[in-house]
Amino acid sequence: MLLVLLAGVLTAFVQQNPESDRLMGVWEPSNGRARVKIEKIGAKYYGKFVWLKEPIDPATGQPKTDKNNPDPSMKNVPLKGYRMLKDFVYKGNNEWADGTIYDPLNGSTYSCTIKMTNANTLDIRGYIGVSALGRTDVWKRMVVK
Amino acid sequence: MQIRNFIAPGWIAGLAVGIFCATTTSLQAQTETPQTPQDTLTSAEEEDYSQYDNIGFAAEGAKRYCSPKIEGLSPAKLISIGYDYQMGYAMKADTFRRLGSAAPPMPDSARILTSNGMRFGCNIPVISRTDLVWQMGANYWEQRYKFEDPSALKNPMLTSLSENGLRTMGINTTLFKPLNDVKFLLFQGSADLSGDYQFGKFMPLKYTKYSAALIYGKRTSEKKQWGVGVARTYRVGELNYIPIIFYNSTDVANKWGTEILFPARAHVRRTINSRNMLFAGYELEGQSYRLWRSNDPTGFNLRNEDVEIRRGEIRLRAVYEFSLKDFIWMSIQAGYRINYRYDVDRLGNGKEIYRAFGLASDAPYVMVNQLTNPLYFNISLNLVSP
């Protein structure tokens, strides 16, 4: 009974937030080097690498790892599956904020906002401190054809 | 700065897991990932990633465009504050031939103990889209000259250098236009006001010098981009139109690379790790400086002479760039400054002389000066771009 009630509450919750859930899905950054799957965990959104254009590190012949991470304990973690978008909260007006984006090319994490410009396009802005000191990348939604 | 630590301490992560599991148990069935927002997945939540191999754009007509960067490239500097210091050298100034007069020659030689100055630059993205990147920037460089015996100087150019130094202030813009996922156009333009002016006695803007470069290039892989183009430049002091070659590369192991915009600069890069890089190479540096001095105690008004110093130098150097903390990088360089030109042209009302290395004009210089070559050092703090 309790489970049914809880399921009902959650269903109602999800139905109240279909707009925010439009962020979920698989997206490709502009460079085409990776694909990122954005999921919802609790009330926040997270994105992980699910596809890499070059999955093998030519220097080692092994699957790429997060070797540029400044934390030595993370350097051997596989990049595929790595959560590079974290903690995004829907703010309304097609915008998700309060999150971070991780760049495995330099091991840096930036503040980040996501703006959905249309159903299949995201403006992902990583910045340092203030939004003006940043860069926007355009991501496209990917689907099974 | 609102920079977040992307790896939470263990007890925080554990607490987050506990709270999360307690509040969202039923949601687990709806999400294929666990409730722990960790950086990576555990084996229990691994999925079949091959399902993402053969998918396509949801939107019809969506295109891929190449990025302006390649892997391993040194980070772009959003804001830079630095200090440049040249050690002692000698300057033998030519006779200063005054306009319209047969005045007695005023050759002069002097020892410069040091020339140094602050350097500031910023470069802020204005538009950053997949199909267009537009940045605007500003820069201010100064070079102060400390003569061994300034009271003994007779040549008006030297007295002005001693009292006013040289300054360059300008704005610049960069446009990166990818044509597809390989080809791109790159445009850079700048407008600089250079001279011995002081802030209270500014020069007319008609003496602004305009430089530009246009490159057509290809990003042939994640680790290589090249291009060819043309430039209008004052890098060797006087106006030139020259062909340019652009070549950035990184080796397979991400240890070695090149960052070349020939002939302006060329460096070999050695990457210790993504936050520590060494460079060896050179840069051409220079500008045409209007002499605008009017404070000569003898009443001689240099600004009426319509003259400009054509300063161009080659800086052979080693550079170490590293992250001090997060996005704050320090750059330390040491090298040898080789004088290419420090001659003076008379440009009536600012009208340019275009010599094309002697092919277009053999107009003589008003002064041909000689400088010896010192060691130099440069240090800067930089906020680097995402």
CSV table of N, CA and C in Angstrom, one decimal, chain B residues 198-312:
chain,number,residue,atom,x,y,z
B,198,GLN,N,51.9,60.2,-23.3
B,198,GLN,CA,51.5,60.0,-21.9
B,198,GLN,C,50.0,60.1,-21.8
B,199,PHE,N,49.5,59.5,-20.8
B,199,PHE,CA,48.0,59.5,-20.7
B,199,PHE,C,47.3,60.9,-20.7
B,200,GLY,N,48.0,61.8,-20.2
B,200,GLY,CA,47.5,63.2,-20.1
B,200,GLY,C,47.7,63.9,-21.5
B,201,LYS,N,48.5,63.3,-22.3
B,201,LYS,CA,48.8,64.0,-23.6
B,201,LYS,C,48.7,63.0,-24.7
B,202,PHE,N,47.5,62.6,-25.0
B,202,PHE,CA,47.2,61.5,-25.9
B,202,PHE,C,47.5,61.9,-27.3
B,203,MET,N,47.8,60.9,-28.1
B,203,MET,CA,48.0,61.1,-29.6
B,203,MET,C,46.7,61.1,-30.3
B,204,PRO,N,46.6,61.8,-31.4
B,204,PRO,CA,45.4,61.7,-32.2
B,204,PRO,C,45.2,60.3,-32.7
B,205,LEU,N,43.9,59.9,-32.8
B,205,LEU,CA,43.7,58.5,-33.3
B,205,LEU,C,44.0,58.2,-34.7
B,206,LYS,N,44.3,59.3,-35.5
B,206,LYS,CA,44.7,59.1,-36.9
B,206,LYS,C,46.0,58.3,-37.0
B,207,TYR,N,46.8,58.3,-35.9
B,207,TYR,CA,48.0,57.5,-36.0
B,207,TYR,C,47.8,56.1,-35.6
B,208,THR,N,46.6,55.6,-35.5
B,208,THR,CA,46.3,54.2,-35.1
B,208,THR,C,46.9,53.3,-36.2
B,209,LYS,N,47.5,52.2,-35.8
B,209,LYS,CA,48.0,51.2,-36.8
B,209,LYS,C,47.1,50.0,-36.8
B,210,TYR,N,46.8,49.6,-38.0
B,210,TYR,CA,45.8,48.5,-38.2
B,210,TYR,C,46.6,47.2,-38.7
B,211,SER,N,46.4,46.1,-38.0
B,211,SER,CA,47.0,44.9,-38.4
B,211,SER,C,45.9,43.9,-38.6
B,212,ALA,N,46.1,42.9,-39.5
B,212,ALA,CA,45.1,41.9,-39.7
B,212,ALA,C,45.7,40.6,-40.3
B,213,ALA,N,45.1,39.5,-40.1
B,213,ALA,CA,45.5,38.2,-40.7
B,213,ALA,C,44.3,37.4,-41.0
B,214,LEU,N,44.3,36.7,-42.1
B,214,LEU,CA,43.3,35.8,-42.5
B,214,LEU,C,43.9,34.5,-42.9
B,215,ILE,N,43.4,33.4,-42.3
B,215,ILE,CA,43.9,32.1,-42.5
B,215,ILE,C,42.8,31.1,-43.0
B,216,TYR,N,43.1,30.3,-43.9
B,216,TYR,CA,42.3,29.2,-44.3
B,216,TYR,C,43.0,28.0,-43.8
B,217,GLY,N,42.3,27.2,-43.0
B,217,GLY,CA,42.9,26.0,-42.5
B,217,GLY,C,42.1,24.8,-42.4
B,218,LYS,N,42.8,23.7,-42.0
B,218,LYS,CA,42.1,22.4,-41.8
B,218,LYS,C,42.5,21.8,-40.5
B,219,ARG,N,41.5,21.2,-39.8
B,219,ARG,CA,41.7,20.5,-38.6
B,219,ARG,C,41.7,19.0,-39.0
B,220,THR,N,42.8,18.5,-39.3
B,220,THR,CA,42.8,17.2,-39.9
B,220,THR,C,42.7,16.0,-39.0
B,221,SER,N,42.9,16.3,-37.7
B,221,SER,CA,42.6,15.3,-36.7
B,221,SER,C,42.5,15.9,-35.3
B,222,GLU,N,42.2,15.2,-34.3
B,222,GLU,CA,42.1,15.7,-32.9
B,222,GLU,C,43.4,16.4,-32.5
B,223,LYS,N,44.5,16.1,-33.2
B,223,LYS,CA,45.8,16.5,-32.7
B,223,LYS,C,46.6,17.3,-33.8
B,224,LYS,N,45.9,17.7,-34.8
B,224,LYS,CA,46.6,18.5,-35.8
B,224,LYS,C,45.7,19.5,-36.5
B,225,GLN,N,46.2,20.7,-36.6
B,225,GLN,CA,45.5,21.7,-37.5
B,225,GLN,C,46.5,22.5,-38.2
B,226,TRP,N,46.3,22.9,-39.4
B,226,TRP,CA,47.2,23.7,-40.1
B,226,TRP,C,46.4,24.7,-41.0
B,227,GLY,N,47.1,25.7,-41.5
B,227,GLY,CA,46.5,26.7,-42.3
B,227,GLY,C,47.5,27.6,-43.0
B,228,VAL,N,47.0,28.3,-44.1
B,228,VAL,CA,47.9,29.2,-44.8
B,228,VAL,C,47.1,30.5,-44.9
B,229,GLY,N,47.8,31.6,-45.0
B,229,GLY,CA,47.0,32.9,-45.1
B,229,GLY,C,47.9,34.1,-45.4
B,230,VAL,N,47.4,35.3,-45.2
B,230,VAL,CA,48.1,36.5,-45.4
B,230,VAL,C,47.9,37.4,-44.2
B,231,ALA,N,48.9,38.3,-44.0
B,231,ALA,CA,48.8,39.2,-42.9
B,231,ALA,C,49.3,40.6,-43.3
B,232,ARG,N,48.7,41.5,-42.7
B,232,ARG,CA,49.2,42.9,-42.7
B,232,ARG,C,49.7,43.1,-41.3
B,233,THR,N,51.0,43.4,-41.2
B,233,THR,CA,51.6,43.4,-39.9
B,233,THR,C,52.7,44.5,-39.7
B,234,TYR,N,52.9,44.8,-38.4
B,234,TYR,CA,53.9,45.7,-38.0
B,234,TYR,C,55.0,45.0,-37.1
B,235,ARG,N,55.0,43.7,-37.2
B,235,ARG,CA,55.8,43.0,-36.2
B,235,ARG,C,57.3,43.2,-36.4
B,236,VAL,N,57.8,43.6,-37.5
B,236,VAL,CA,59.2,44.0,-37.6
B,236,VAL,C,59.3,45.5,-37.7
B,237,GLY,N,58.3,46.2,-37.1
B,237,GLY,CA,58.4,47.6,-37.0
B,237,GLY,C,57.7,48.4,-38.1
B,238,GLU,N,57.9,48.1,-39.3
B,238,GLU,CA,57.3,48.8,-40.4
B,238,GLU,C,56.2,47.9,-41.1
B,239,LEU,N,55.4,48.6,-41.8
B,239,LEU,CA,54.2,47.9,-42.5
B,239,LEU,C,54.7,46.8,-43.4
B,240,ASN,N,54.1,45.6,-43.4
B,240,ASN,CA,54.4,44.6,-44.3
B,240,ASN,C,53.2,43.7,-44.6
B,241,TYR,N,53.1,43.2,-45.8
B,241,TYR,CA,52.1,42.2,-46.2
B,241,TYR,C,52.8,40.9,-46.4
B,242,ILE,N,52.5,39.9,-45.7
B,242,ILE,CA,53.3,38.7,-45.8
B,242,ILE,C,52.4,37.5,-45.8
B,243,PRO,N,52.9,36.4,-46.4
B,243,PRO,CA,52.2,35.1,-46.2
B,243,PRO,C,52.5,34.5,-44.9
B,244,ILE,N,51.5,33.8,-44.3
B,244,ILE,CA,51.7,33.2,-43.0
B,244,ILE,C,51.3,31.7,-43.1
B,245,ILE,N,51.9,30.9,-42.2
B,245,ILE,CA,51.6,29.5,-42.1
B,245,ILE,C,51.3,29.2,-40.6
B,246,PHE,N,50.2,28.4,-40.5
B,246,PHE,CA,49.7,28.1,-39.1
B,246,PHE,C,49.8,26.6,-39.0
B,247,TYR,N,50.4,26.2,-37.9
B,247,TYR,CA,50.5,24.7,-37.7
B,247,TYR,C,50.6,24.4,-36.2
B,248,ASN,N,49.6,23.7,-35.7
B,248,ASN,CA,49.6,23.2,-34.3
B,248,ASN,C,49.4,21.7,-34.4
B,249,SER,N,50.2,21.1,-33.5
B,249,SER,CA,50.2,19.6,-33.5
B,249,SER,C,50.5,19.1,-32.1
B,250,THR,N,50.1,17.9,-31.9
B,250,THR,CA,50.4,17.2,-30.6
B,250,THR,C,50.7,15.7,-31.0
B,251,ASP,N,51.7,15.1,-30.4
B,251,ASP,CA,52.1,13.8,-30.8
B,251,ASP,C,51.1,12.8,-30.1
B,252,VAL,N,51.3,11.5,-30.5
B,252,VAL,CA,50.4,10.5,-30.0
B,252,VAL,C,50.4,10.3,-28.5
B,253,ALA,N,51.5,10.5,-27.9
B,253,ALA,CA,51.7,10.3,-26.5
B,253,ALA,C,51.3,11.6,-25.7
B,254,ASN,N,50.9,12.6,-26.4
B,254,ASN,CA,50.6,13.9,-25.7
B,254,ASN,C,51.8,14.5,-25.0
B,255,LYS,N,53.0,14.2,-25.5
B,255,LYS,CA,54.2,14.7,-24.8
B,255,LYS,C,54.8,15.9,-25.5
B,256,TRP,N,54.8,15.8,-26.9
B,256,TRP,CA,55.5,16.8,-27.7
B,256,TRP,C,54.4,17.5,-28.6
B,257,GLY,N,54.7,18.7,-29.0
B,257,GLY,CA,53.8,19.3,-29.9
B,257,GLY,C,54.5,20.6,-30.5
B,258,THR,N,53.8,21.2,-31.4
B,258,THR,CA,54.2,22.5,-32.0
B,258,THR,C,53.1,23.5,-31.9
B,259,GLU,N,53.4,24.7,-31.7
B,259,GLU,CA,52.5,25.8,-31.8
B,259,GLU,C,53.1,26.9,-32.6
B,260,ILE,N,52.7,27.0,-33.9
B,260,ILE,CA,53.4,27.8,-34.9
B,260,ILE,C,52.4,28.7,-35.6
B,261,LEU,N,52.8,30.0,-35.7
B,261,LEU,CA,52.1,30.9,-36.6
B,261,LEU,C,53.3,31.7,-37.3
B,262,PHE,N,53.9,31.0,-38.3
B,262,PHE,CA,55.1,31.5,-38.9
B,262,PHE,C,54.8,32.7,-39.9
B,263,PRO,N,55.5,33.7,-39.9
B,263,PRO,CA,56.8,34.0,-39.2
B,263,PRO,C,56.6,34.7,-37.8
B,264,ALA,N,55.4,34.9,-37.4
B,264,ALA,CA,55.3,35.7,-36.1
B,264,ALA,C,55.9,35.0,-34.9
B,265,ARG,N,55.6,33.7,-34.8
B,265,ARG,CA,56.2,32.9,-33.7
B,265,ARG,C,56.2,31.4,-34.0
B,266,ALA,N,57.0,30.7,-33.4
B,266,ALA,CA,57.1,29.2,-33.6
B,266,ALA,C,57.7,28.6,-32.3
B,267,HIS,N,57.0,27.7,-31.7
B,267,HIS,CA,57.4,27.0,-30.5
B,267,HIS,C,57.3,25.5,-30.6
B,268,VAL,N,58.2,24.8,-30.0
B,268,VAL,CA,58.1,23.4,-29.7
B,268,VAL,C,57.5,23.3,-28.3
B,269,ARG,N,56.5,22.4,-28.1
B,269,ARG,CA,55.9,22.3,-26.8
B,269,ARG,C,56.3,20.9,-26.2
B,270,ARG,N,56.7,20.9,-24.9
B,270,ARG,CA,56.9,19.7,-24.2
B,270,ARG,C,55.9,19.7,-23.0
B,271,THR,N,55.0,18.7,-23.1
B,271,THR,CA,53.9,18.7,-22.1
B,271,THR,C,54.4,17.7,-21.0
B,272,ILE,N,54.6,18.3,-19.8
B,272,ILE,CA,54.9,17.4,-18.6
B,272,ILE,C,53.7,16.8,-18.1
B,273,ASN,N,52.6,17.5,-18.0
B,273,ASN,CA,51.3,17.0,-17.8
B,273,ASN,C,50.3,18.2,-18.3
B,274,SER,N,49.0,18.0,-18.1
B,274,SER,CA,48.1,19.0,-18.7
B,274,SER,C,48.2,20.3,-18.0
B,275,ARG,N,48.9,20.4,-16.9
B,275,ARG,CA,49.0,21.7,-16.2
B,275,ARG,C,50.4,22.2,-16.1
B,276,ASN,N,51.4,21.6,-16.8
B,276,ASN,CA,52.8,22.0,-16.8
B,276,ASN,C,53.3,21.8,-18.2
B,277,MET,N,53.7,22.9,-18.8
B,277,MET,CA,54.2,22.8,-20.2
B,277,MET,C,55.5,23.7,-20.3
B,278,LEU,N,56.4,23.2,-21.2
B,278,LEU,CA,57.6,23.9,-21.5
B,278,LEU,C,57.6,24.2,-23.0
B,279,PHE,N,58.1,25.3,-23.3
B,279,PHE,CA,58.2,25.7,-24.7
B,279,PHE,C,59.6,26.2,-25.1
B,280,ALA,N,60.0,26.0,-26.3
B,280,ALA,CA,61.2,26.6,-26.8
B,280,ALA,C,61.0,27.1,-28.2
B,281,GLY,N,61.4,28.4,-28.5
B,281,GLY,CA,61.1,28.9,-29.8
B,281,GLY,C,61.4,30.4,-29.9
B,282,TYR,N,60.7,31.1,-30.7
B,282,TYR,CA,60.9,32.5,-30.9
B,282,TYR,C,59.6,33.2,-31.1
B,283,GLU,N,59.7,34.5,-30.9
B,283,GLU,CA,58.5,35.4,-31.3
B,283,GLU,C,59.1,36.7,-31.9
B,284,LEU,N,58.5,37.1,-33.0
B,284,LEU,CA,58.8,38.5,-33.5
B,284,LEU,C,57.9,39.4,-32.8
B,285,GLU,N,58.5,40.5,-32.3
B,285,GLU,CA,57.7,41.5,-31.6
B,285,GLU,C,58.1,42.9,-32.1
B,286,GLY,N,57.1,43.7,-32.3
B,286,GLY,CA,57.4,45.1,-32.7
B,286,GLY,C,56.2,45.9,-33.0
B,287,GLN,N,56.4,47.2,-33.3
B,287,GLN,CA,55.4,48.1,-33.6
B,287,GLN,C,56.0,49.4,-34.1
B,288,SER,N,55.2,50.2,-34.7
B,288,SER,CA,55.7,51.5,-35.2
B,288,SER,C,55.2,52.6,-34.2
B,289,TYR,N,56.2,53.3,-33.6
B,289,TYR,CA,55.8,54.2,-32.5
B,289,TYR,C,56.0,55.6,-32.9
B,290,ARG,N,54.9,56.3,-32.8
B,290,ARG,CA,54.9,57.8,-33.2
B,290,ARG,C,55.6,58.5,-32.0
B,291,LEU,N,56.5,59.4,-32.4
B,291,LEU,CA,57.2,60.3,-31.4
B,291,LEU,C,56.4,61.5,-31.3
B,292,TRP,N,55.8,61.7,-30.1
B,292,TRP,CA,54.8,62.7,-29.9
B,292,TRP,C,55.2,63.6,-28.8
B,293,ARG,N,56.5,63.6,-28.5
B,293,ARG,CA,57.0,64.3,-27.3
B,293,ARG,C,56.9,65.9,-27.6
B,294,SER,N,56.5,66.6,-26.6
B,294,SER,CA,56.5,68.0,-26.7
B,294,SER,C,57.0,68.7,-25.4
B,295,ASN,N,57.7,67.8,-24.6
B,295,ASN,CA,58.2,68.4,-23.3
B,295,ASN,C,59.7,68.5,-23.3
B,296,ASP,N,60.3,68.7,-24.4
B,296,ASP,CA,61.7,68.9,-24.5
B,296,ASP,C,62.1,70.3,-23.8
B,297,PRO,N,63.0,70.3,-22.8
B,297,PRO,CA,63.3,71.5,-22.1
B,297,PRO,C,63.8,72.6,-23.1
B,298,THR,N,64.4,72.2,-24.2
B,298,THR,CA,65.0,73.2,-25.1
B,298,THR,C,63.9,73.8,-26.0
B,299,GLY,N,62.7,73.3,-25.9
B,299,GLY,CA,61.6,73.8,-26.7
B,299,GLY,C,61.5,73.1,-28.0
B,300,PHE,N,62.3,72.1,-28.3
B,300,PHE,CA,62.2,71.3,-29.5
B,300,PHE,C,61.0,70.5,-29.5
B,301,ASN,N,60.2,70.6,-30.6
B,301,ASN,CA,58.9,69.9,-30.6
B,301,ASN,C,59.0,68.7,-31.5
B,302,LEU,N,59.2,67.5,-30.9
B,302,LEU,CA,59.4,66.3,-31.7
B,302,LEU,C,58.2,65.9,-32.5
B,303,ARG,N,57.0,66.3,-32.0
B,303,ARG,CA,55.8,65.8,-32.7
B,303,ARG,C,55.7,66.5,-34.1
B,304,ASN,N,56.3,67.6,-34.2
B,304,ASN,CA,56.3,68.3,-35.5
B,304,ASN,C,57.1,67.6,-36.6
B,305,GLU,N,57.9,66.7,-36.2
B,305,GLU,CA,58.9,66.0,-37.1
B,305,GLU,C,58.2,64.9,-37.9
B,306,ASP,N,57.0,64.5,-37.5
B,306,ASP,CA,56.3,63.4,-38.2
B,306,ASP,C,57.2,62.1,-38.3
B,307,VAL,N,57.8,61.7,-37.2
B,307,VAL,CA,58.7,60.5,-37.2
B,307,VAL,C,58.1,59.4,-36.3
B,308,GLU,N,58.5,58.2,-36.7
B,308,GLU,CA,58.1,57.0,-36.0
B,308,GLU,C,59.3,56.1,-35.8
B,309,ILE,N,59.4,55.5,-34.7
B,309,ILE,CA,60.4,54.4,-34.5
B,309,ILE,C,59.8,53.1,-34.9
B,310,ARG,N,60.6,52.5,-35.8
B,310,ARG,CA,60.1,51.2,-36.4
B,310,ARG,C,60.9,50.1,-35.5
B,311,ARG,N,60.2,49.7,-34.5
B,311,ARG,CA,60.9,48.7,-33.6
B,311,ARG,C,60.5,47.3,-33.9
B,312,GLY,N,61.5,46.5,-34.2
B,312,GLY,CA,61.2,45.1,-34.4
B,312,GLY,C,62.3,44.2,-33.8
